[in-house]
Short mmCIF file of N, CA and C and ligand atoms in Angstrom, two decimals:
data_model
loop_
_atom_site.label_atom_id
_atom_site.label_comp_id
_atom_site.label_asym_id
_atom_site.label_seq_id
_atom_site.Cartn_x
_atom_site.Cartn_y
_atom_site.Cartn_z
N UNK R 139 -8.72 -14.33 -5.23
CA UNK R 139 -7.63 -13.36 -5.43
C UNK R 139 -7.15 -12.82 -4.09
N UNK R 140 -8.12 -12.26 -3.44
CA UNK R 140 -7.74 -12.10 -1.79
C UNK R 140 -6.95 -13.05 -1.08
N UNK R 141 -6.87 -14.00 -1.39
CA UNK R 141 -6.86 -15.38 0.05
C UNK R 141 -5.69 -15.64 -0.54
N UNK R 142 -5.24 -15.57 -1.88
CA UNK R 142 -4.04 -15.68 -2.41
C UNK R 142 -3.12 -14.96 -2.26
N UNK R 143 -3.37 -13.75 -2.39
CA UNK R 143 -2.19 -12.64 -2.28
C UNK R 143 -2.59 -12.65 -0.83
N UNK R 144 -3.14 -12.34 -0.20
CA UNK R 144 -2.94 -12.42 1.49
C UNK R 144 -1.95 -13.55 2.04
N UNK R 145 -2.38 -14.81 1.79
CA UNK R 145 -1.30 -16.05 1.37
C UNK R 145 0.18 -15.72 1.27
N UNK R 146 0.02 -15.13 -0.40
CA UNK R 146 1.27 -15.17 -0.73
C UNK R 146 1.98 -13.79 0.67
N UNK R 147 1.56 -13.06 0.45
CA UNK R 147 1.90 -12.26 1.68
C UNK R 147 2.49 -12.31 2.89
N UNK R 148 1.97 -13.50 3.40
CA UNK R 148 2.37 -14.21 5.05
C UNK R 148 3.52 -14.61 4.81
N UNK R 149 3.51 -15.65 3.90
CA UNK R 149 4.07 -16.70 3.31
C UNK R 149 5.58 -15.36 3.34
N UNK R 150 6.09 -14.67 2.32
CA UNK R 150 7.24 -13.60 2.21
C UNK R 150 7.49 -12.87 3.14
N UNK R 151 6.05 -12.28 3.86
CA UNK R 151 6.91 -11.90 5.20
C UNK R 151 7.26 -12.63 6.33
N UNK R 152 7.18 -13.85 6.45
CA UNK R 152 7.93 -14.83 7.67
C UNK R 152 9.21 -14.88 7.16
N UNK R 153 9.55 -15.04 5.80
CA UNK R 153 10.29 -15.65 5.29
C UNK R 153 11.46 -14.48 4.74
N UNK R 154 10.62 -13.31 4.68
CA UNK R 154 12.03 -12.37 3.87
C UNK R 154 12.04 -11.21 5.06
N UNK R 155 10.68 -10.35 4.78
CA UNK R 155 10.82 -9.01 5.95
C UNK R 155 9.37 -8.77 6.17
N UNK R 156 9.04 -8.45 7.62
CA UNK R 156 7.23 -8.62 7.84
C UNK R 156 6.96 -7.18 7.28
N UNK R 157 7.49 -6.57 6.47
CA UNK R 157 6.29 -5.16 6.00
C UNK R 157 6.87 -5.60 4.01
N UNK R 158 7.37 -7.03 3.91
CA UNK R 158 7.05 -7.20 2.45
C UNK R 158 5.94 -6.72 2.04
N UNK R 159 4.95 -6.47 1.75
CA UNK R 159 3.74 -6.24 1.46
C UNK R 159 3.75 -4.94 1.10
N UNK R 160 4.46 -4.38 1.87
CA UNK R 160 4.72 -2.74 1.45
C UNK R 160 5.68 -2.36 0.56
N UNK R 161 6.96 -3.90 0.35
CA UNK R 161 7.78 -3.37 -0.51
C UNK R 161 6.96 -3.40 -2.02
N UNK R 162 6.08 -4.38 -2.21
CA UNK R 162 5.37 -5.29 -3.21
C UNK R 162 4.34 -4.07 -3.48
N UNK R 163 3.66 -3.86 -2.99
CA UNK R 163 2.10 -3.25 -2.94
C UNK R 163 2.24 -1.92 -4.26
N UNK R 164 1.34 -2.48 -5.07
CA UNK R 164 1.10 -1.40 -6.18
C UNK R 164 0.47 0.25 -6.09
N UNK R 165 0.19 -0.19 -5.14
CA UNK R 165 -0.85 1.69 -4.37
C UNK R 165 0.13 2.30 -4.34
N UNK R 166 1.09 2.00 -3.40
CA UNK R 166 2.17 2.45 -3.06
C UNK R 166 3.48 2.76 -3.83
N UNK R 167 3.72 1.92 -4.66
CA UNK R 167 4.45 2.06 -6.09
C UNK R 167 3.62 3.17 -6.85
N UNK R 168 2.59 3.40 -7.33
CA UNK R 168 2.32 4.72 -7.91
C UNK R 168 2.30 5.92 -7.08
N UNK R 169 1.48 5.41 -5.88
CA UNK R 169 1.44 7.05 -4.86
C UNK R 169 3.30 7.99 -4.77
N UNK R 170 4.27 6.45 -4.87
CA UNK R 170 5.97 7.35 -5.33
C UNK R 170 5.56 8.00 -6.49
N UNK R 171 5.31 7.40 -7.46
CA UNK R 171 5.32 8.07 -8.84
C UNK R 171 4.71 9.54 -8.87
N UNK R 172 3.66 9.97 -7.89
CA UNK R 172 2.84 10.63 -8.37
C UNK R 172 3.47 11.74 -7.02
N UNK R 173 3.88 11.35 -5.91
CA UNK R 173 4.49 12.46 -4.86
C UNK R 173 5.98 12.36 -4.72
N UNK R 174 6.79 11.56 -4.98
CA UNK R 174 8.00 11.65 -4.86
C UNK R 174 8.85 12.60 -4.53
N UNK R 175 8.32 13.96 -5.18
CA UNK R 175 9.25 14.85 -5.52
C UNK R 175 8.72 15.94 -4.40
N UNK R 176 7.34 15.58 -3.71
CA UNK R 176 6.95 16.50 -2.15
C UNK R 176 7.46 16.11 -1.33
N UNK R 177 7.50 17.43 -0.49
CA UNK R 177 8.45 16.89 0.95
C UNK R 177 9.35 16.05 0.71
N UNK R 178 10.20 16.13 0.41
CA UNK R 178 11.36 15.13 0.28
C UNK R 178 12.38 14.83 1.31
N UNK R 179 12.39 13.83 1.88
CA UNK R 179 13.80 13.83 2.96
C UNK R 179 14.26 14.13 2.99
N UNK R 180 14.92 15.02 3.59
CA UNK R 180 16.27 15.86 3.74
C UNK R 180 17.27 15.80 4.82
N UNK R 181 18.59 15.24 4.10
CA UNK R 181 19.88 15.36 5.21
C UNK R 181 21.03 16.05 5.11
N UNK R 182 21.21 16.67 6.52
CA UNK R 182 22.17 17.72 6.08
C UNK R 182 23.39 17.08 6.66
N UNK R 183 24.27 17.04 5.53
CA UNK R 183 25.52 15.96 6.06
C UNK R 183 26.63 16.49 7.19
N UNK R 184 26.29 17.91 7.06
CA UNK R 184 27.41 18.37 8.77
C UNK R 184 27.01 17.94 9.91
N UNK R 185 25.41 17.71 9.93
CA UNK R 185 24.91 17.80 11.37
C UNK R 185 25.17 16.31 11.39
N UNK R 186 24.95 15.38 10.82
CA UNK R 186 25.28 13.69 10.69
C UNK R 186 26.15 13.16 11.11
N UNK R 187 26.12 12.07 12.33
CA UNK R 187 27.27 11.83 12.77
C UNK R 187 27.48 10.05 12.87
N UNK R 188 26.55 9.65 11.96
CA UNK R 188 26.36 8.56 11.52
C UNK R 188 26.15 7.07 13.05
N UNK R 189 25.18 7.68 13.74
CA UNK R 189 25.10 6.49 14.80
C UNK R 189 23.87 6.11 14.10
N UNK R 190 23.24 5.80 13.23
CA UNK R 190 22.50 4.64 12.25
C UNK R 190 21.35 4.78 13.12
N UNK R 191 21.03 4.97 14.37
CA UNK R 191 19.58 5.23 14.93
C UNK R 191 18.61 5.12 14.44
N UNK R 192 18.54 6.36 12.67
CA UNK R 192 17.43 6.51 12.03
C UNK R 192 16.76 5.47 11.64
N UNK R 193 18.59 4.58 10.88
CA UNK R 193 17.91 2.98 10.28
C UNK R 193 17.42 1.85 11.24
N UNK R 194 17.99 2.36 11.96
CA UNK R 194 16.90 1.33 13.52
C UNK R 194 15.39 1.23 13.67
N UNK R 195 15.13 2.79 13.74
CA UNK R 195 13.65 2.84 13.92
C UNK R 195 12.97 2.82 12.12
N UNK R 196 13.58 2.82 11.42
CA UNK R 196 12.60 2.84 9.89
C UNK R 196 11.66 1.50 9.87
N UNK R 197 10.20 1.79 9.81
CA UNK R 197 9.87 0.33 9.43
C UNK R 197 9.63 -0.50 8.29
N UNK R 198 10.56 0.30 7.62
CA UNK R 198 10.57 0.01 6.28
C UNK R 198 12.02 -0.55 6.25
N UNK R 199 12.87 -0.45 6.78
CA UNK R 199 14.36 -0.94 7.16
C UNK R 199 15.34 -0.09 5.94
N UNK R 200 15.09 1.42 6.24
CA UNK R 200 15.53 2.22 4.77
C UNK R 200 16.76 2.71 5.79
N UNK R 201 17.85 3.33 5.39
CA UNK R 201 18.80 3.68 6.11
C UNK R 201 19.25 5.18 5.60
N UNK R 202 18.44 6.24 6.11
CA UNK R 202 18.49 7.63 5.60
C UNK R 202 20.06 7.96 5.92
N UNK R 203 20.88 7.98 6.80
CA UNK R 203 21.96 8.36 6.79
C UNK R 203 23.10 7.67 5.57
N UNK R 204 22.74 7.09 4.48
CA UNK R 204 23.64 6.90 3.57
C UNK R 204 23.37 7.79 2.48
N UNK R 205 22.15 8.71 2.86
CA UNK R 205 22.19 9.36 1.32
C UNK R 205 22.44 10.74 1.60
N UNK R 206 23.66 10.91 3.08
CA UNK R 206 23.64 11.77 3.10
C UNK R 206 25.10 12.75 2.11
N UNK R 207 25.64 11.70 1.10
CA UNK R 207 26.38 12.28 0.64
C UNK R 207 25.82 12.13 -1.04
N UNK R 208 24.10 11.90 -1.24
CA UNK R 208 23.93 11.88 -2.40
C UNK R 208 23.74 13.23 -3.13
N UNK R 209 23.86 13.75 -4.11
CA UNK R 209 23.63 15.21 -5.19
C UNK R 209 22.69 15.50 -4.39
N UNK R 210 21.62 15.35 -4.38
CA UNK R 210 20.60 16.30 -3.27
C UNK R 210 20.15 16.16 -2.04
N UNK R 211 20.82 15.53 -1.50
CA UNK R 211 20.69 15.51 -0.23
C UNK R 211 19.41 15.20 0.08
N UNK R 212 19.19 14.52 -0.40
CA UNK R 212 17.31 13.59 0.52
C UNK R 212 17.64 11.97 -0.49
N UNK R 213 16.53 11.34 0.56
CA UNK R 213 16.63 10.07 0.79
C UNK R 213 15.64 9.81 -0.09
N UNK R 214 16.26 9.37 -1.02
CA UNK R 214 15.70 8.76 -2.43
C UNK R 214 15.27 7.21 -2.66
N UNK R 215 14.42 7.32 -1.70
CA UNK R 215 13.58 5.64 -1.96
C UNK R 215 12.10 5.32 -1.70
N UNK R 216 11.27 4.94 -2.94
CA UNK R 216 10.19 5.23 -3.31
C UNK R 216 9.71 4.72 -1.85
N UNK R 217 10.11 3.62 -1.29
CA UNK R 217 9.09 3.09 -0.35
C UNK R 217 8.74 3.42 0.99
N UNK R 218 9.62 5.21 1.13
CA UNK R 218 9.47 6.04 1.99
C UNK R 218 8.08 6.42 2.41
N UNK R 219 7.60 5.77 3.57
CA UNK R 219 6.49 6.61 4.50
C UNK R 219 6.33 7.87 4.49
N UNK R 220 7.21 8.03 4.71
CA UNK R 220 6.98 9.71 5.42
C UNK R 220 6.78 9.66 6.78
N UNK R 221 6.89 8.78 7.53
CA UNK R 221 6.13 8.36 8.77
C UNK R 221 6.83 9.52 9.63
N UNK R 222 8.29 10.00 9.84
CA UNK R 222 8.77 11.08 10.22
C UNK R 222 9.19 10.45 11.37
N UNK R 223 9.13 9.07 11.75
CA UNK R 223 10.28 8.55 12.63
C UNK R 223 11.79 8.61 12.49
N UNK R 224 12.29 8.36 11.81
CA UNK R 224 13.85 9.08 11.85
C UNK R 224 13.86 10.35 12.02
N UNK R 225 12.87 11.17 11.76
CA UNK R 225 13.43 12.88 11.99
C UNK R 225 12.92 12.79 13.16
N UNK R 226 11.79 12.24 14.35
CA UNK R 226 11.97 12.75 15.43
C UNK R 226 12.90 11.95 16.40
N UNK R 227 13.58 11.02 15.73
CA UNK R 227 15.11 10.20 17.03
C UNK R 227 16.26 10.65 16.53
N UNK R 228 16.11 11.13 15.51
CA UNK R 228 17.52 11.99 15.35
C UNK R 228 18.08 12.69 16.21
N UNK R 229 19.62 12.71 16.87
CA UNK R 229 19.60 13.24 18.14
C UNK R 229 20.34 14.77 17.57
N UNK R 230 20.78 14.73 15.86
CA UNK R 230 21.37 15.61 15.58
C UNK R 230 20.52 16.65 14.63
N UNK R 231 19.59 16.21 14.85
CA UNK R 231 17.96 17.11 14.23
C UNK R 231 18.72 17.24 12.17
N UNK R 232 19.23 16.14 12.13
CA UNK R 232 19.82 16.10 10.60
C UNK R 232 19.00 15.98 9.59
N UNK R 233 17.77 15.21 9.98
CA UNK R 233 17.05 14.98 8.94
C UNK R 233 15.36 15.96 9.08
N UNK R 234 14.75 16.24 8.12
CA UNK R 234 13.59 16.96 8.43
C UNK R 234 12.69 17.08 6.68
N UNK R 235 11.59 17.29 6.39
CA UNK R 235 10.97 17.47 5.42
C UNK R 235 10.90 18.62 5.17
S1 SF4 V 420 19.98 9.46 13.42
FE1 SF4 V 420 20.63 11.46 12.59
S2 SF4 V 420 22.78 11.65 13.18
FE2 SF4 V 420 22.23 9.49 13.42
S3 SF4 V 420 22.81 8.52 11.43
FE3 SF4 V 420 20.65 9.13 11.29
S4 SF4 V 420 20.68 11.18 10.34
FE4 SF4 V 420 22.73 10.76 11.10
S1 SF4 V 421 10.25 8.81 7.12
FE1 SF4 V 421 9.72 6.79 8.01
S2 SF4 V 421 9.76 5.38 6.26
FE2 SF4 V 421 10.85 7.23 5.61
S3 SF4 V 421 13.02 6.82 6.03
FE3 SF4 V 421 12.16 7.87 7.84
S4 SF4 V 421 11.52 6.23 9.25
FE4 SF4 V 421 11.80 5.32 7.19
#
């Protein structure tokens, strides 16, 4: 079971994006379910001046400056780290938890 999904693993991230594993990974699909709604990304759309920076450094390849015109203003995607790299290259301090 290991050698397979490790396998299959390599195998999708050469081939699609190298942190597949993270889009896939079931830990991580519930740990959204169960924190989603803590600390939530937050963008404040005045300070935003859309030079995409954030989505540069995500290593998840998430692009926080598009949700800055969603109903609540945070970045609504389960496969969010939290890692807090876009809030510290933000040059317009837009985004924050
Ligand atoms: S880095 Fe900051 S200012 Fe630039 S697009 Fe992202 S949120 Fe907007
Ligand atoms: S906190 Fe990390 S994973 Fe989440 S959007 Fe920002 S850079 Fe990407």
């Amino acid at each position: 079971m290991l050698t397979s999904t490790t396998f299959v693993g390599i195998v999708l991230a050469l081939i699609f994006h190298q942190r597949i594993w993270c889009l896939m990974c079931p830990i991580g699909t519930m740990s959204s379910w169960l924190g989603k709604n803590k600390y939530p990304l937050k963008i404040d759309s005045k300070l935003c001046v859309d030079c995409k920076i954030c989505g540069k450094v995500c290593p998840i390849e998430i692009e926080p400056y598009k949700f800055k015109n969603s109903p609540k203003k945070t970045v609504q995607d389960a496969d969010c780290l939290k890692c807090a790299s876009c809030v510290n290259i933000c040059p317009k301090k837009a985004l924050k938890f």
